[in-house]
Tab-separated table of N, CA and C in Angstrom:
chain	number	residue	atom	x	y	z
A	28	VAL	N	-107.215	105.644	111.092
A	28	VAL	CA	-108.811	104.957	111.735
A	28	VAL	C	-108.437	105.281	113.601
A	29	ALA	N	-107.177	103.724	114.227
A	29	ALA	CA	-106.873	104.376	115.528
A	29	ALA	C	-106.548	105.646	115.907
A	30	PHE	N	-106.516	105.819	115.200
A	30	PHE	CA	-105.960	107.926	115.937
A	30	PHE	C	-107.386	108.724	116.010
A	31	LYS	N	-107.387	108.563	114.626
A	31	LYS	CA	-109.244	108.906	115.317
A	31	LYS	C	-110.284	108.533	116.428
A	32	TYR	N	-109.841	107.230	116.570
A	32	TYR	CA	-110.583	106.274	117.259
A	32	TYR	C	-109.991	107.015	119.376
A	33	LYS	N	-109.321	107.224	119.146
A	33	LYS	CA	-108.202	107.643	120.315
A	33	LYS	C	-108.608	109.114	120.803
A	34	GLN	N	-109.114	109.553	119.672
A	34	GLN	CA	-109.220	110.823	119.767
A	34	GLN	C	-110.723	111.065	120.527
A	35	ILE	N	-110.886	110.115	119.802
A	35	ILE	CA	-112.688	110.539	120.502
A	35	ILE	C	-113.170	109.684	121.696
A	36	ILE	N	-112.370	108.927	121.444
A	36	ILE	CA	-112.201	108.418	123.004
A	36	ILE	C	-111.850	109.451	124.548
A	37	ASN	N	-111.060	109.831	123.974
A	37	ASN	CA	-110.690	110.595	124.876
A	37	ASN	C	-110.655	111.992	125.619
A	38	THR	N	-111.877	112.376	124.375
A	38	THR	CA	-112.947	113.935	124.633
A	38	THR	C	-113.432	113.683	126.011
A	39	ALA	N	-113.689	114.830	126.855
A	39	ALA	CA	-114.235	114.668	127.510
A	39	ALA	C	-115.812	115.023	127.492
A	40	THR	N	-116.054	114.416	128.178
A	40	THR	CA	-117.665	114.315	128.463
A	40	THR	C	-118.547	115.064	129.803
A	41	LEU	N	-120.153	115.518	129.205
A	41	LEU	CA	-120.963	116.511	130.259
A	41	LEU	C	-122.320	115.287	130.589
A	42	GLY	N	-121.903	115.087	131.574
A	42	GLY	CA	-123.155	114.635	132.559
A	42	GLY	C	-123.877	114.963	133.285
A	43	ALA	N	-124.638	114.639	134.445
A	43	ALA	CA	-125.220	114.959	135.651
A	43	ALA	C	-124.919	114.047	136.913
A	44	SER	N	-124.287	113.143	136.892
A	44	SER	CA	-124.094	112.670	138.068
A	44	SER	C	-123.579	113.310	139.297
A	45	GLY	N	-123.415	114.758	139.556
A	45	GLY	CA	-122.449	115.450	140.131
A	45	GLY	C	-123.847	115.372	141.198
A	46	ALA	N	-125.153	115.834	139.551
A	46	ALA	CA	-126.661	115.930	140.117
A	46	ALA	C	-127.462	115.155	141.255
A	47	VAL	N	-126.671	114.269	140.685
A	47	VAL	CA	-127.566	113.137	141.036
A	47	VAL	C	-127.226	112.644	142.886
A	48	PHE	N	-125.488	112.925	142.554
A	48	PHE	CA	-125.531	112.261	144.133
A	48	PHE	C	-125.808	113.760	144.961
A	49	GLY	N	-126.111	114.949	144.489
A	49	GLY	CA	-126.742	115.625	145.518
A	49	GLY	C	-128.154	115.572	145.478
A	50	ILE	N	-128.421	114.807	145.430
A	50	ILE	CA	-130.007	114.013	145.198
A	50	ILE	C	-130.011	113.257	146.199
A	51	LEU	N	-129.204	112.388	145.904
A	51	LEU	CA	-128.614	110.933	147.143
A	51	LEU	C	-128.342	111.995	148.769
A	52	ALA	N	-127.491	112.469	148.243
A	52	ALA	CA	-127.342	113.254	149.541
A	52	ALA	C	-128.104	113.756	150.682
A	53	ALA	N	-128.771	114.672	149.823
A	53	ALA	CA	-129.989	115.737	150.308
A	53	ALA	C	-131.371	114.346	151.009
A	54	PHE	N	-131.132	112.964	149.990
A	54	PHE	CA	-132.376	112.255	150.822
A	54	PHE	C	-132.211	111.673	151.750
A	55	VAL	N	-130.451	111.323	151.952
A	55	VAL	CA	-130.255	110.577	152.811
A	55	VAL	C	-130.047	111.049	154.178
A	56	TYR	N	-129.982	112.860	154.437
A	56	TYR	CA	-130.496	113.704	154.892
A	56	TYR	C	-131.731	113.605	155.520
A	57	LEU	N	-132.952	113.547	154.376
A	57	LEU	CA	-134.443	113.657	155.046
A	57	LEU	C	-134.755	112.345	155.760
A	58	PHE	N	-134.465	111.389	154.574
A	58	PHE	CA	-134.997	110.587	155.013
A	58	PHE	C	-133.800	109.019	155.479
A	59	PRO	N	-133.052	109.404	157.015
A	59	PRO	CA	-132.384	108.853	156.718
A	59	PRO	C	-132.901	106.939	156.911
A	60	ASN	N	-134.352	106.821	157.405
A	60	ASN	CA	-134.155	105.426	158.274
A	60	ASN	C	-134.108	105.147	157.397
A	61	THR	N	-134.913	105.499	155.993
A	61	THR	CA	-136.382	104.882	153.982
A	61	THR	C	-135.022	103.500	153.890
A	62	TYR	N	-135.615	102.687	153.530
A	62	TYR	CA	-135.393	101.596	153.105
A	62	TYR	C	-135.015	101.554	151.857
A	63	ILE	N	-133.840	101.548	151.377
A	63	ILE	CA	-133.751	101.372	150.165
A	63	ILE	C	-133.526	100.124	149.833
A	64	TYR	N	-133.551	99.429	148.810
A	64	TYR	CA	-133.686	97.507	148.118
A	64	TYR	C	-132.777	97.825	146.971
A	65	ILE	N	-131.597	97.145	147.185
A	65	ILE	CA	-130.510	96.767	145.761
A	65	ILE	C	-130.376	95.785	145.352
A	66	TYR	N	-130.228	96.155	143.930
A	66	TYR	CA	-131.391	95.140	143.121
A	66	TYR	C	-132.627	94.099	143.637
A	67	PHE	N	-134.129	95.402	143.984
A	67	PHE	CA	-134.401	94.541	144.241
A	67	PHE	C	-134.551	93.153	145.661
A	68	PHE	N	-133.722	93.106	146.442
A	68	PHE	CA	-133.943	92.021	146.744
A	68	PHE	C	-133.177	92.530	148.472
A	69	LEU	N	-131.812	93.295	148.330
A	69	LEU	CA	-130.846	93.219	149.508
A	69	LEU	C	-131.646	94.745	150.478
A	70	PRO	N	-132.522	95.202	151.509
A	70	PRO	CA	-133.064	96.306	152.347
A	70	PRO	C	-131.536	96.665	152.836
A	71	MET	N	-131.317	98.443	152.462
A	71	MET	CA	-130.192	99.157	153.229
A	71	MET	C	-131.170	100.122	154.011
A	72	LYS	N	-130.672	100.346	154.907
A	72	LYS	CA	-130.852	101.728	155.533
A	72	LYS	C	-130.588	103.174	154.701
A	73	ALA	N	-131.242	104.244	154.468
A	73	ALA	CA	-130.209	104.856	152.893
A	73	ALA	C	-129.393	105.837	153.862
A	74	LYS	N	-128.847	106.128	155.305
A	74	LYS	CA	-127.489	106.667	155.753
A	74	LYS	C	-126.696	105.923	155.498
A	75	TRP	N	-127.096	104.686	155.640
A	75	TRP	CA	-125.771	103.456	155.323
A	75	TRP	C	-125.288	103.420	153.992
A	76	LEU	N	-126.307	103.278	153.404
A	76	LEU	CA	-126.244	103.312	151.951
A	76	LEU	C	-125.232	104.478	150.858
A	77	GLY	N	-126.226	105.710	151.929
A	77	GLY	CA	-124.696	106.798	151.138
A	77	GLY	C	-123.701	106.850	151.851
A	78	ILE	N	-123.511	106.711	153.321
A	78	ILE	CA	-122.066	106.763	153.912
A	78	ILE	C	-121.362	105.554	152.658
A	79	ILE	N	-121.808	104.880	152.624
A	79	ILE	CA	-121.113	103.289	151.671
A	79	ILE	C	-120.575	103.750	151.234
A	80	TYR	N	-121.459	104.990	149.785
A	80	TYR	CA	-121.648	105.226	148.704
A	80	TYR	C	-120.537	106.428	148.295
A	81	PHE	N	-120.411	107.520	149.331
A	81	PHE	CA	-119.652	108.609	149.124
A	81	PHE	C	-118.449	108.145	150.226
A	82	SER	N	-117.862	106.949	150.424
A	82	SER	CA	-116.427	107.161	151.513
A	82	SER	C	-115.914	106.282	150.001
A	83	PHE	N	-116.744	105.306	149.340
A	83	PHE	CA	-116.101	104.531	148.063
A	83	PHE	C	-115.756	105.506	147.486
A	84	GLU	N	-117.034	106.568	146.668
A	84	GLU	CA	-116.447	107.458	146.111
A	84	GLU	C	-115.163	108.601	146.298
A	85	LEU	N	-114.585	108.826	147.398
A	85	LEU	CA	-113.991	109.910	148.291
A	85	LEU	C	-113.211	108.471	148.238
A	86	TYR	N	-112.098	107.677	148.635
A	86	TYR	CA	-111.678	106.985	148.501
A	86	TYR	C	-111.039	106.958	147.292
A	87	THR	N	-111.440	106.688	145.913
A	87	THR	CA	-111.319	106.296	144.459
A	87	THR	C	-111.414	107.533	143.722
A	88	ALA	N	-111.369	109.018	144.360
A	88	ALA	CA	-111.062	109.601	144.434
A	88	ALA	C	-109.699	110.105	144.268
A	89	LEU	N	-109.561	109.942	146.217
A	89	LEU	CA	-108.589	110.159	146.158
A	89	LEU	C	-107.107	109.490	145.872
A	90	GLN	N	-108.133	107.774	145.707
A	90	GLN	CA	-106.182	107.403	144.226
A	90	GLN	C	-105.873	108.206	142.972
A	91	ASN	N	-106.639	109.062	142.897
A	91	ASN	CA	-106.263	109.654	141.297
A	91	ASN	C	-106.430	108.105	140.297
A	92	ALA	N	-107.328	107.253	140.104
A	92	ALA	CA	-106.367	106.627	139.103
A	92	ALA	C	-106.042	107.048	137.796
A	93	PRO	N	-105.181	107.075	137.003
A	93	PRO	CA	-105.215	107.866	135.750
A	93	PRO	C	-105.857	106.353	134.517
A	94	GLY	N	-106.843	107.606	133.783
A	94	GLY	CA	-107.756	106.613	132.731
A	94	GLY	C	-108.242	106.141	132.435
A	95	ASP	N	-109.535	106.360	134.774
A	95	ASP	CA	-110.649	105.602	135.276
A	95	ASP	C	-111.948	106.013	134.260
A	96	GLY	N	-111.438	108.140	133.535
A	96	GLY	CA	-113.135	108.402	132.368
A	96	GLY	C	-114.089	108.430	134.006
A	97	VAL	N	-113.833	108.565	135.150
A	97	VAL	CA	-114.882	108.845	136.207
A	97	VAL	C	-114.631	110.035	136.826
A	98	ALA	N	-115.739	110.953	136.782
A	98	ALA	CA	-115.938	112.396	137.161
A	98	ALA	C	-115.649	111.923	139.043
A	99	ARG	N	-114.585	112.171	139.629
A	99	ARG	CA	-115.268	111.049	141.263
A	99	ARG	C	-115.578	112.714	142.030
A	100	TRP	N	-114.514	113.585	141.121
A	100	TRP	CA	-114.997	114.879	142.161
A	100	TRP	C	-115.302	115.248	142.048
A	101	ALA	N	-116.214	115.311	140.828
A	101	ALA	CA	-117.653	115.516	140.731
A	101	ALA	C	-119.072	114.839	141.599
A	102	HIS	N	-118.511	113.410	141.516
A	102	HIS	CA	-120.092	113.010	142.420
A	102	HIS	C	-118.945	113.300	144.093
A	103	VAL	N	-118.298	113.563	145.061
A	103	VAL	CA	-118.006	114.046	145.894
A	103	VAL	C	-118.776	115.352	145.885
A	104	GLY	N	-118.311	116.171	145.200
A	104	GLY	CA	-118.760	117.827	145.228
A	104	GLY	C	-120.481	117.802	145.267
A	105	GLY	N	-120.564	117.341	144.208
A	105	GLY	CA	-121.850	116.845	144.178
A	105	GLY	C	-123.222	116.647	145.528
A	106	ALA	N	-122.322	115.801	146.401
A	106	ALA	CA	-123.347	114.889	146.977
A	106	ALA	C	-123.027	116.278	149.039
A	107	VAL	N	-122.327	116.570	148.446
A	107	VAL	CA	-122.063	118.072	149.434
A	107	VAL	C	-122.319	119.316	149.359
A	108	ILE	N	-122.756	120.073	148.110
A	108	ILE	CA	-123.404	121.078	147.734
A	108	ILE	C	-124.749	120.200	147.990
A	109	GLY	N	-125.577	118.911	147.997
A	109	GLY	CA	-126.933	118.996	148.101
A	109	GLY	C	-127.068	118.564	149.532
A	110	PHE	N	-126.161	118.319	150.347
A	110	PHE	CA	-125.660	118.127	151.612
A	110	PHE	C	-126.225	119.148	152.203
A	111	VAL	N	-125.626	120.257	151.808
A	111	VAL	CA	-124.960	121.738	152.475
A	111	VAL	C	-126.462	122.666	152.558
A	112	LEU	N	-126.807	122.459	150.954
A	112	LEU	CA	-127.922	123.053	150.026
A	112	LEU	C	-129.854	122.518	151.049
A	113	VAL	N	-129.485	121.356	151.010
A	113	VAL	CA	-130.870	121.003	151.736
A	113	VAL	C	-130.951	121.049	153.546
A	114	PHE	N	-129.186	120.876	154.266
A	114	PHE	CA	-129.094	121.304	155.711
A	114	PHE	C	-129.937	123.053	156.035
A	115	ILE	N	-129.205	123.710	155.223
A	115	ILE	CA	-129.273	125.582	154.867
A	115	ILE	C	-130.874	125.512	155.240
A	116	TRP	N	-131.542	124.767	153.870
A	116	TRP	CA	-133.344	125.009	153.404
A	116	TRP	C	-133.672	124.397	155.040
A	117	LYS	N	-133.546	123.046	154.795
A	117	LYS	CA	-134.672	122.721	156.942
A	117	LYS	C	-134.077	123.528	157.782
A	118	LYS	N	-132.645	125.017	157.858
A	118	LYS	CA	-132.760	125.464	158.687
A	118	LYS	C	-133.437	126.343	158.922
A	119	ASN	N	-132.804	126.703	158.106
A	119	ASN	CA	-133.654	127.930	158.139
A	119	ASN	C	-135.996	127.893	157.133
A	120	ASN	N	-136.364	127.422	157.591
A	120	ASN	CA	-137.734	126.430	156.775
A	120	ASN	C	-138.127	125.854	158.530
A	121	ARG	N	-138.071	126.606	159.846
A	121	ARG	CA	-138.573	124.848	160.685
A	121	ARG	C	-140.153	124.720	160.734
A	122	ARG	N	-140.841	124.833	159.480
A	122	ARG	CA	-141.917	124.066	159.531
A	122	ARG	C	-141.904	123.006	159.540
A	123	TYR	N	-140.947	122.337	158.346
A	123	TYR	CA	-141.477	121.199	157.908
A	123	TYR	C	-139.772	119.837	159.210
């Protein structure tokens, strides 16, 4: 039973966290001065929240803690791709 449990726990999972980080990075680029309320109480500008959150993910990805179970590089990559996509789209579409 313990072997089967360890085998199930150590399997790869599929998630959308990289895409969510891409959307967060795009939002930060497009609306940097919009306030985001953390836990409905603490207001913080989107640019500071994005910078802090991205820095945290990059720092923990560089630490590469074994057994973490979180795809930190997927988060970093999603944020970079989201930012680059919106940067290119906004550059090519001057009307907005």
